[in-house]
Coordinates of C-alpha atoms in Angstrom, one line a residue:
M1 CA -0.3 0.0 0.1
A2 CA 2.8 2.3 0.7
T3 CA 4.5 1.6 -2.2
D4 CA 2.4 3.0 -4.5
G5 CA 2.8 6.8 -3.0
L6 CA 5.0 9.3 -4.5
A7 CA 8.1 7.7 -1.7
G8 CA 8.1 5.2 -2.9
S9 CA 9.8 2.4 -0.2
A10 CA 10.8 5.6 1.6
G11 CA 6.6 5.8 1.9
T12 CA 7.3 2.8 5.1
W13 CA 8.9 5.1 6.7
V14 CA 6.9 8.0 6.3
L15 CA 3.7 6.4 7.6
G16 CA 5.9 5.0 10.3
T17 CA 7.5 8.0 11.7
F18 CA 4.3 9.4 11.6
A19 CA 2.4 7.5 13.8
V20 CA 5.2 8.0 16.1
Y21 CA 5.1 11.5 16.3
L22 CA 1.2 11.3 16.1
L23 CA 1.5 9.2 19.7
F24 CA 4.2 11.9 20.6
L25 CA 1.8 14.3 20.1
L26 CA -0.6 12.8 22.0
G27 CA 1.7 12.5 24.3
I28 CA 2.4 16.3 25.1
G29 CA -1.2 16.7 25.3
L30 CA -1.5 13.9 28.4
Y31 CA 1.3 16.1 30.2
S32 CA 0.0 19.2 29.3
S33 CA -3.8 18.1 30.6
R34 CA -2.1 18.5 34.7
L35 CA -2.1 21.7 34.2
M36 CA -5.3 23.0 33.2
D37 CA -6.3 24.4 36.1
S38 CA -9.1 27.5 34.3
V39 CA -10.1 28.5 31.0
D40 CA -7.0 30.7 31.0
D41 CA -4.3 28.0 31.0
Y42 CA -6.3 26.3 28.3
V43 CA -6.9 29.3 25.8
I44 CA -3.4 31.0 26.4
G45 CA -1.3 28.6 29.1
G46 CA -1.6 30.4 32.3
R47 CA 0.5 33.6 30.4
S48 CA 3.5 30.8 31.2
V49 CA 4.8 29.4 28.0
G50 CA 9.1 31.6 27.5
P51 CA 10.2 33.2 24.8
V52 CA 11.6 30.2 22.7
V53 CA 9.0 28.4 22.3
T54 CA 6.8 31.2 21.9
G55 CA 9.0 32.9 19.1
F56 CA 8.4 29.2 17.5
S57 CA 5.0 28.9 17.8
E58 CA 3.9 32.2 16.7
R59 CA 5.6 32.0 13.5
A60 CA 4.9 27.5 12.7
S61 CA 1.2 28.1 13.4
E62 CA 1.2 30.4 11.1
M63 CA 3.6 29.4 8.3
S64 CA 3.6 25.7 8.4
G65 CA 1.8 24.1 5.5
W66 CA 2.4 27.6 3.4
L67 CA 5.9 27.4 3.6
T68 CA 6.3 23.7 3.7
L69 CA 4.9 23.0 0.3
G70 CA 3.9 26.3 -1.0
V71 CA 6.5 28.8 -1.2
P72 CA 8.7 26.1 -3.0
S73 CA 5.4 25.0 -5.5
D74 CA 5.7 29.1 -6.0
A75 CA 9.6 29.2 -6.7
F76 CA 10.0 26.8 -8.6
G77 CA 6.7 28.4 -10.8
T78 CA 8.0 31.9 -10.7
G79 CA 11.3 32.4 -9.6
V80 CA 13.2 34.6 -7.5
M81 CA 10.8 36.5 -7.4
A82 CA 9.1 34.0 -4.6
F83 CA 11.8 35.4 -2.2
Y84 CA 8.8 38.1 -2.3
N85 CA 6.7 35.8 0.2
G86 CA 9.0 37.4 2.6
L87 CA 8.7 41.1 1.6
G88 CA 5.3 41.8 3.0
M89 CA 5.1 38.9 5.7
I90 CA 8.5 39.8 8.0
P91 CA 8.1 43.3 8.1
A92 CA 4.0 42.8 9.4
D93 CA 5.7 40.8 11.6
L94 CA 8.3 42.8 13.1
F95 CA 5.6 45.9 13.4
A96 CA 3.4 43.3 15.3
W97 CA 6.3 42.4 18.0
A98 CA 7.5 45.6 18.0
G99 CA 4.2 47.4 18.2
L100 CA 1.4 45.5 20.0
A101 CA 2.9 42.2 21.8
K102 CA 4.0 44.2 24.5
R103 CA 0.1 46.4 24.5
L104 CA -1.6 43.9 23.8
R105 CA 0.4 41.2 26.5
K106 CA 0.2 43.9 29.5
Y107 CA -3.7 45.4 29.0
T108 CA -5.2 42.0 28.9
E109 CA -3.7 40.9 31.8
V110 CA -5.0 43.6 33.6
V111 CA -8.8 43.0 32.6
K112 CA -8.2 39.7 32.5
A113 CA -9.2 38.8 29.0
V114 CA -7.9 36.0 27.1
T115 CA -9.8 36.8 23.5
L116 CA -9.8 39.4 20.6
P117 CA -13.4 39.8 20.9
T118 CA -13.1 40.4 25.2
F119 CA -10.7 42.5 25.2
F120 CA -12.8 43.8 22.4
E121 CA -15.8 44.6 23.9
T122 CA -13.5 46.0 27.1
R123 CA -11.1 48.8 25.4
L124 CA -13.9 49.9 23.1
Q125 CA -16.3 49.9 26.1
D126 CA -19.4 48.3 23.7
D127 CA -22.1 47.1 26.0
T128 CA -24.3 46.8 23.1
G129 CA -22.5 43.6 23.0
Y130 CA -22.1 43.9 19.1
V131 CA -18.8 44.1 18.8
K132 CA -17.7 41.7 20.6
G133 CA -20.6 39.1 19.1
V134 CA -19.8 40.3 15.0
S135 CA -16.0 39.6 15.8
A136 CA -16.8 35.9 17.7
F137 CA -18.6 35.2 14.6
V138 CA -16.1 36.2 12.2
L139 CA -13.7 34.7 14.4
M140 CA -15.6 31.1 14.4
I141 CA -16.1 31.3 10.9
F142 CA -12.7 32.1 9.1
E143 CA -11.1 30.0 12.0
G144 CA -12.7 27.0 11.8
G145 CA -12.9 26.7 7.9
Y146 CA -8.7 27.5 8.1
V147 CA -8.6 24.4 10.6
G148 CA -10.5 22.3 7.8
A149 CA -8.6 23.7 5.4
Q150 CA -5.0 22.1 6.9
I151 CA -6.1 18.6 7.7
V152 CA -7.2 18.7 3.5
A153 CA -3.2 19.2 2.6
A154 CA -2.1 16.8 5.6
G155 CA -4.9 14.6 4.1
T156 CA -3.8 15.5 0.7
L157 CA 0.4 15.3 1.1
L158 CA -0.1 11.6 2.9
E159 CA -2.0 10.6 0.3
V160 CA 0.3 11.5 -2.3
L161 CA 3.1 10.2 -0.5
T162 CA 2.1 6.9 0.7
G163 CA -0.3 6.3 -1.7
V164 CA -3.1 5.2 1.2
S165 CA -6.6 7.2 0.2
S166 CA -6.9 10.8 1.3
L167 CA -9.8 9.7 4.2
V168 CA -7.3 8.0 5.8
G169 CA -4.4 10.5 5.9
I170 CA -7.7 13.4 7.3
L171 CA -9.5 11.3 10.1
A172 CA -6.1 10.1 11.1
G173 CA -4.6 13.2 11.4
G174 CA -7.7 15.0 13.2
V175 CA -8.4 12.6 14.9
I176 CA -5.1 13.3 16.5
V177 CA -4.8 17.4 16.3
V178 CA -8.1 17.4 18.1
G179 CA -7.1 14.7 20.1
Y180 CA -4.3 16.6 21.8
T181 CA -5.5 20.3 21.2
M182 CA -8.2 18.5 23.1
L183 CA -6.1 16.9 26.4
G184 CA -3.5 19.8 26.6
G185 CA -5.3 23.2 25.4
Y186 CA -2.4 26.0 24.7
F187 CA 0.5 24.1 26.2
A188 CA 0.4 21.5 23.6
V189 CA -0.5 23.7 21.0
A190 CA 2.7 26.1 21.8
W191 CA 4.9 23.1 22.5
S192 CA 3.6 20.6 19.8
D193 CA 4.2 24.0 17.6
Y194 CA 7.6 24.6 18.6
F195 CA 9.4 20.7 17.8
Q196 CA 7.5 21.1 14.4
G197 CA 8.8 24.1 13.4
A198 CA 12.1 22.7 14.1
I199 CA 13.0 19.8 12.3
I200 CA 10.9 21.5 9.8
L201 CA 13.6 24.8 9.6
I202 CA 16.6 22.2 10.0
A203 CA 15.2 20.9 6.8
F204 CA 15.1 23.8 4.8
I205 CA 19.0 24.8 6.0
I206 CA 20.4 20.8 5.1
L207 CA 18.4 20.6 1.6
P208 CA 19.7 23.9 -0.4
V209 CA 23.3 22.9 1.3
L210 CA 23.4 19.4 -0.1
A211 CA 22.0 21.0 -3.3
F212 CA 24.7 23.4 -3.6
T213 CA 27.4 21.2 -2.7
S214 CA 25.8 19.1 -6.2
Y215 CA 25.1 21.6 -8.6
G216 CA 26.6 25.1 -7.0
L217 CA 24.7 28.2 -6.9
P218 CA 21.4 27.6 -9.2
F219 CA 20.7 31.7 -11.3
E220 CA 22.9 30.6 -13.9
D221 CA 21.0 26.7 -15.2
L222 CA 17.5 28.6 -14.4
A223 CA 18.7 31.3 -16.9
S224 CA 19.1 28.6 -19.4
V225 CA 15.6 27.4 -18.4
G226 CA 14.0 30.9 -19.2
S227 CA 14.8 34.4 -18.3
S228 CA 11.6 34.9 -16.1
Y229 CA 13.1 33.2 -13.9
T230 CA 16.1 35.3 -12.9
S231 CA 13.2 38.1 -13.5
V232 CA 12.6 39.8 -10.3
T233 CA 9.2 40.6 -11.6
A234 CA 8.7 36.5 -12.8
G235 CA 9.3 38.7 -16.4
M236 CA 5.6 40.0 -15.9
T237 CA 6.3 44.5 -17.0
G238 CA 4.0 46.8 -16.6
W239 CA 0.8 47.4 -14.5
A240 CA 1.2 43.2 -14.2
A241 CA 4.3 43.7 -12.2
I242 CA 3.4 46.3 -10.0
F243 CA 0.6 44.4 -9.3
G244 CA 1.7 41.2 -8.3
I245 CA 4.0 42.9 -6.3
I246 CA 1.8 44.0 -4.1
S247 CA -0.3 40.7 -4.0
Y248 CA 3.0 39.6 -2.3
A249 CA 3.5 42.1 -0.3
A250 CA -0.5 42.3 0.9
I251 CA 0.0 38.6 2.6
G252 CA 1.7 40.5 5.6
L253 CA -1.8 42.8 6.6
G254 CA -3.2 39.1 8.1
I255 CA -1.0 38.9 10.1
P256 CA -3.0 41.5 12.5
G257 CA -5.9 40.2 12.3
N258 CA -5.4 37.0 12.8
P259 CA -5.8 35.5 16.1
H260 CA -3.8 32.4 16.7
V261 CA -1.3 34.8 15.6
M262 CA -1.8 37.2 18.5
V263 CA -2.6 34.8 21.3
R264 CA 0.9 33.9 20.7
F265 CA 1.5 37.9 23.0
M266 CA -1.0 37.4 25.3
G267 CA 0.4 33.9 26.2
I268 CA 4.1 34.6 26.7
D269 CA 5.0 34.0 30.3
E270 CA 6.7 38.3 31.0
V271 CA 6.0 41.6 29.3
K272 CA 10.7 41.5 29.2
N273 CA 10.9 38.6 27.1
V274 CA 8.8 39.2 23.8
R275 CA 12.0 41.7 23.1
L276 CA 13.7 38.0 23.0
A277 CA 10.6 36.2 21.1
A278 CA 10.4 38.3 18.4
L279 CA 14.2 37.5 17.6
V280 CA 13.8 33.6 17.9
A281 CA 10.4 34.0 15.9
Q282 CA 12.4 36.9 12.7
L283 CA 15.2 34.1 12.4
F284 CA 13.2 31.7 11.7
M285 CA 10.8 33.8 9.2
F286 CA 14.5 35.3 7.9
I287 CA 15.8 31.4 7.2
A288 CA 12.9 29.3 6.6
Y289 CA 11.3 31.6 4.1
I290 CA 15.1 32.1 2.2
G291 CA 15.6 28.2 2.8
A292 CA 12.1 27.3 0.5
G293 CA 12.5 29.6 -2.3
F294 CA 16.1 27.3 -3.0
V295 CA 14.4 24.8 -2.2
G296 CA 12.3 25.8 -5.2
L297 CA 14.7 26.8 -7.4
Y298 CA 16.9 23.4 -6.9
A299 CA 14.1 21.9 -7.3
L300 CA 13.4 23.5 -10.6
V301 CA 17.4 22.7 -12.0
V302 CA 17.6 19.0 -10.4
F303 CA 14.1 18.2 -12.1
G304 CA 13.1 20.8 -15.1
Q305 CA 10.6 21.7 -15.8
S306 CA 8.3 19.5 -17.0
G307 CA 9.9 17.0 -14.4
I308 CA 7.9 17.5 -11.2
E309 CA 3.2 17.0 -13.1
D310 CA 1.9 18.9 -9.0
P311 CA 3.7 21.9 -7.9
N312 CA 3.0 21.1 -4.4
N313 CA 5.0 18.7 -4.5
V314 CA 8.6 19.9 -5.3
M315 CA 9.3 19.8 -1.0
P316 CA 8.8 16.3 -0.8
M317 CA 10.6 15.3 -4.0
L318 CA 13.8 17.4 -3.2
T319 CA 13.7 15.7 0.4
L320 CA 13.8 12.5 -1.6
E321 CA 16.3 12.7 -3.5
F322 CA 18.9 14.2 -1.5
F323 CA 18.1 12.1 1.5
P324 CA 18.2 8.6 2.3
G325 CA 14.6 7.1 2.9
A326 CA 14.7 6.5 7.0
I327 CA 15.6 10.5 7.1
A328 CA 14.0 11.6 3.9
G329 CA 10.8 9.7 6.1
I330 CA 11.4 11.8 9.4
I331 CA 11.0 15.4 7.8
L332 CA 8.5 14.2 5.4
A333 CA 6.2 13.3 8.6
A334 CA 7.6 16.0 10.3
A335 CA 5.9 18.5 7.0
L336 CA 2.9 16.5 7.7
A337 CA 2.9 17.4 11.5
A338 CA 3.3 21.3 10.8
M339 CA 0.1 21.6 8.7
M340 CA -1.5 20.7 12.0
S341 CA 0.6 22.6 14.0
S342 CA -1.3 25.5 12.3
A343 CA -4.6 23.7 12.4
D344 CA -4.5 23.3 16.4
S345 CA -3.9 26.7 17.2
Q346 CA -7.5 27.7 15.0
L347 CA -8.9 25.2 16.8
L348 CA -8.4 27.1 20.1
V349 CA -9.1 30.1 18.6
A350 CA -12.5 29.1 17.1
T351 CA -13.3 27.0 20.8
S352 CA -12.0 30.3 22.7
A353 CA -14.6 32.3 20.3
I354 CA -17.4 29.7 21.6
V355 CA -17.4 28.8 25.1
E356 CA -15.2 31.8 26.7
D357 CA -17.0 35.2 24.3
V358 CA -20.7 33.4 23.9
Y359 CA -21.4 31.2 26.2
H360 CA -19.3 33.3 29.1
G361 CA -20.0 36.2 27.8
Y362 CA -24.2 35.8 27.3
V363 CA -25.7 32.7 28.3
N364 CA -23.4 32.2 31.4
P365 CA -21.2 34.8 32.8
D366 CA -21.3 33.1 36.2
A367 CA -19.9 29.3 35.3
S368 CA -16.7 28.2 36.9
Q369 CA -13.9 28.0 35.8
E370 CA -13.3 23.6 35.8
S371 CA -16.7 23.8 33.9
L372 CA -14.9 26.3 31.4
V373 CA -12.5 23.8 31.0
R374 CA -14.6 21.1 30.4
Y375 CA -17.1 22.7 28.0
S376 CA -14.1 24.1 25.9
Q377 CA -12.8 20.2 25.7
L378 CA -15.9 19.4 24.4
V379 CA -16.2 22.2 22.2
T380 CA -13.1 22.0 20.6
L381 CA -14.2 17.9 20.1
G382 CA -17.4 19.0 18.3
L383 CA -15.6 21.5 16.0
G384 CA -13.1 19.6 15.4
G385 CA -15.8 16.7 14.0
A386 CA -17.2 19.1 12.4
S387 CA -13.7 20.4 10.4
I388 CA -12.3 16.7 9.9
V389 CA -16.2 16.3 7.7
F390 CA -16.0 19.8 6.0
A391 CA -12.1 18.9 5.1
Y392 CA -13.6 15.3 3.3
I393 CA -16.3 17.5 1.8
A394 CA -14.0 20.6 0.4
Q395 CA -10.6 17.9 -0.1
N396 CA -11.1 18.1 -3.8
T397 CA -10.8 22.3 -3.4
P398 CA -7.3 23.9 -3.8
I399 CA -6.1 24.4 -0.5
Y400 CA -4.3 27.4 -1.4
T401 CA -7.9 28.8 -2.1
L402 CA -9.6 27.7 0.9
V403 CA -6.1 29.0 3.0
L404 CA -5.6 33.1 1.5
D405 CA -8.6 33.6 0.4
Y406 CA -11.1 33.7 2.9
A407 CA -9.5 32.1 6.3
W408 CA -6.4 34.3 6.2
G409 CA -7.0 37.1 4.3
G410 CA -10.6 37.2 5.8
L411 CA -9.2 37.6 9.4
G412 CA -6.2 40.2 8.2
A413 CA -9.6 42.3 7.1
A414 CA -11.9 42.7 9.2
I415 CA -9.7 41.7 12.6
G416 CA -6.3 43.7 12.0
P417 CA -7.6 47.5 12.4
T418 CA -9.7 46.8 14.7
L419 CA -6.6 46.1 16.0
I420 CA -4.3 47.8 15.2
A421 CA -6.4 50.8 16.1
S422 CA -7.5 49.7 19.6
L423 CA -4.3 49.5 20.6
W424 CA -3.0 52.5 19.0
W425 CA -6.0 55.0 18.2
K426 CA -8.1 56.8 21.5
R427 CA -11.1 57.7 19.0
V428 CA -12.0 54.5 17.7
S429 CA -15.2 53.5 18.1
A430 CA -17.7 50.2 19.0
A431 CA -19.5 51.3 15.7
G432 CA -16.5 51.8 13.1
S433 CA -15.2 48.3 14.3
V434 CA -18.4 47.0 13.8
A435 CA -18.9 48.8 10.3
S436 CA -15.3 47.9 9.6
M437 CA -15.2 44.2 10.4
I438 CA -18.5 43.9 8.3
V439 CA -16.9 46.0 6.0
G440 CA -14.0 43.7 5.2
T441 CA -15.4 40.1 5.5
A442 CA -17.9 41.1 3.1
T443 CA -15.1 42.7 0.0
M444 CA -12.5 39.9 1.0
F445 CA -15.6 37.5 0.0
L446 CA -16.9 39.5 -3.1
W447 CA -13.0 40.1 -3.6
T448 CA -12.0 36.7 -4.5
Q449 CA -15.6 36.4 -6.9
L450 CA -14.8 39.5 -9.1
S451 CA -14.1 37.9 -11.1
T452 CA -17.3 35.8 -12.2
V453 CA -19.6 38.4 -11.5
L454 CA -18.0 40.8 -14.1
E455 CA -17.9 38.2 -16.6
L456 CA -22.2 37.2 -15.4
V457 CA -22.4 41.2 -16.0
G458 CA -20.6 41.0 -19.3
L459 CA -17.8 43.3 -18.2
M460 CA -15.1 41.1 -18.6
G461 CA -14.6 42.1 -22.2
A462 CA -13.2 45.4 -20.7
V463 CA -11.4 44.6 -18.1
D464 CA -8.8 42.6 -20.7
G465 CA -8.6 45.2 -22.8
S466 CA -6.9 47.3 -19.8
A467 CA -3.9 46.5 -17.9
F468 CA -4.7 48.1 -15.4
L469 CA -7.8 47.4 -15.1
S470 CA -6.8 43.9 -15.5
G471 CA -4.6 44.0 -12.7
L472 CA -6.8 45.2 -10.0
V473 CA -9.0 42.6 -10.3
G474 CA -5.9 40.3 -10.1
V475 CA -4.7 41.6 -6.7
Y476 CA -4.6 39.5 -3.1
G477 CA -8.1 40.3 -2.0
L478 CA -7.0 41.0 1.0
F479 CA -5.2 44.0 -0.4
P480 CA -8.5 46.3 -0.9
A481 CA -9.6 44.4 1.9
F482 CA -7.8 46.3 4.0
I483 CA -8.3 49.3 2.4
L484 CA -11.8 49.1 2.9
S485 CA -11.6 48.2 6.0
T486 CA -9.4 50.4 7.9
T487 CA -11.1 53.3 5.8
T488 CA -14.1 52.6 7.2
L489 CA -13.0 52.1 9.9
I490 CA -11.4 56.1 10.4
V491 CA -14.9 57.5 8.7
V492 CA -17.8 56.0 10.7
S493 CA -15.3 56.4 14.3
L494 CA -15.5 59.8 13.2
F495 CA -18.7 59.7 13.0
T496 CA -19.6 58.2 16.5
R497 CA -18.6 58.8 19.9
P498 CA -15.7 57.3 21.4
P499 CA -15.7 55.4 24.7
E500 CA -14.6 57.9 28.3
G501 CA -11.6 57.7 29.7
V502 CA -9.6 56.5 26.8
D503 CA -6.4 57.9 28.4
D504 CA -6.1 56.2 31.5
H505 CA -6.6 53.2 29.3
F506 CA -3.5 54.1 27.3
D507 CA -1.6 54.5 30.5
T508 CA -2.2 50.7 31.5
F509 CA -0.4 50.6 27.5
D510 CA 3.1 52.7 28.8
K511 CA 3.3 51.3 32.3
P512 CA 5.0 48.5 34.1
L513 CA 2.3 46.2 34.9
S514 CA 3.9 46.3 38.2
A515 CA 3.0 50.1 38.4
L516 CA -0.9 49.2 38.0
S517 CA -1.7 46.5 40.6
S518 CA -3.1 48.7 43.3
G519 CA -5.8 51.5 43.0
D520 CA -8.9 51.8 41.8
D521 CA -7.8 51.5 37.7
P522 CA -11.3 52.2 35.6
T523 CA -10.0 49.8 33.6
G524 CA -10.9 47.2 35.9
T525 CA -7.5 46.7 37.4
P526 CA -7.5 43.1 39.6
E527 CA -6.0 43.1 43.1
Y528 CA -2.8 41.2 41.9
V529 CA -1.6 41.1 38.1
T530 CA 0.9 38.6 37.5
D531 CA 3.7 38.5 35.1
G532 CA 5.6 35.4 35.2
G533 CA 5.5 33.8 38.9
R534 CA 2.1 31.9 39.3
D535 CA 2.5 29.5 41.2
V536 CA 2.7 31.4 44.7
E537 CA 0.3 33.1 46.5
P538 CA -0.4 35.8 46.3
K539 CA 0.3 35.7 42.3
A540 CA 3.9 37.7 42.0
I541 CA 4.8 40.7 40.5
T542 CA 8.2 41.4 40.9
E543 CA 11.1 38.5 41.8
T544 CA 10.9 40.4 45.2
D545 CA 7.9 39.7 45.5
N546 CA 8.6 35.9 44.5
I547 CA 11.2 35.9 46.9
R548 CA 9.6 37.0 49.7
A549 CA 6.4 34.3 49.0
H550 CA 9.0 32.0 49.2
V551 CA 10.5 33.4 52.5
A552 CA 7.4 33.3 54.2
A553 CA 6.5 29.8 53.2
S554 CA 9.4 28.7 54.7
D555 CA 8.4 28.4 57.5
Y556 CA 12.1 30.4 58.7
W557 CA 11.0 33.2 60.8
E558 CA 8.4 31.8 62.7
T559 CA 11.4 29.0 63.5
G560 CA 13.3 31.9 64.6
E561 CA 11.1 32.9 67.1
E562 CA 10.9 29.8 68.9

């Protein structure tokens, strides 16, 4: 059975290693389940995950499927222009770490918010429930579809590599992802992302090096295949080249709006560790993008234009070319598992939107932490089952249409502008936020179908006759959707009443957590806020508090008095 796939005899290694790895993930889930005392632990790991794991998981959760298959495939098809994949992503992620991470981490802890909808509701002082309701609905729709898309990718690759049916791949991958996410919550998700990301990163370092030792630099060979492969615009000129570059850059606009990325900022153990986590994430991304691009270029040199029928198989085929079966099996199994590292994060965010934002927010505000954890696990199970069914139904839909055109783009356009404005613009209002989310979601859906609509109304001929209009219609939908969403946010906010006491809220962003631990703060500051040291009572605010608590627990002074 396994020998019928692309991997040939290595398919047995892929299946065997994949099975062992999946059991390892279940072990992480079981171990992490011991740490689950509250819904905060389940959704954001109790804000106790260190900077290295946070940095790796932040990138792995967002890049896995796109990085392992998408970027090498793009480089195989377009040449050096594929390096533009980092054009928008690297500066956008850097901006997110530098401009959003600390503010979001501090504010959400002070007001005890573990999800973005709850953060929006508190920051915008919305007592109508619209901000929380609309943002939670957007998250459930797009993140739910995102989970299904990742499971489709894993199942399809398993089928291509080993020859097993895609249904087997979808069921195996889906059941394991749902299993360890349900058991271990954010802890399991972050640590599994860390291991998967590390293996993929090593593969994308070693593969180009091995190819270089055999073929040298690929550029001369690429030029002999076609001049477009060494062109920075892939041979395009005029408006086509401009809109092509804009499309690559616009992918980065999705980062601030994707909650499975933002939740890493909320879950890091200490604010001061944001800088180290950001450094880890940026190094990971820079090296991974360069390596993935070169994998696609070397595949073109090794196999030629007609040597690979499906460009999505570029990375697996080059791996099988340069590694013996056993090692190739490990790398490809990790690639399969890495795709699921996005699915688990998105599953967790969708779960939190239902349990924390809808159930806890509207249905039962007095629910105990124990019951919220139990309901979160049940909702994860239910959503996971629905995603597996969706994955089976949508298995023939192009995976990157599902991911980029709907999930990634939809979240980026709907949530991104509100998140940035909530952290940096005092004038943003709840009405502006709701309008922005609706416009961003609708534009992303409509723009993806724009060519079909123009064809139906008979205007496609006029578009084809204009280089500008043709390029504009073909541009990545997140670009116009983000602009329209942001414009709506600004205009509606300026014409509606902003929340009161915003200066006090913004003081929260600028002060250290220790300075917010007392007083009647209008943002709802609790008696104690944490920044590490969560295992002592009262919660430690500084290292001195931590030491004081341990001294008190030792009974040293009581012993001395005796």
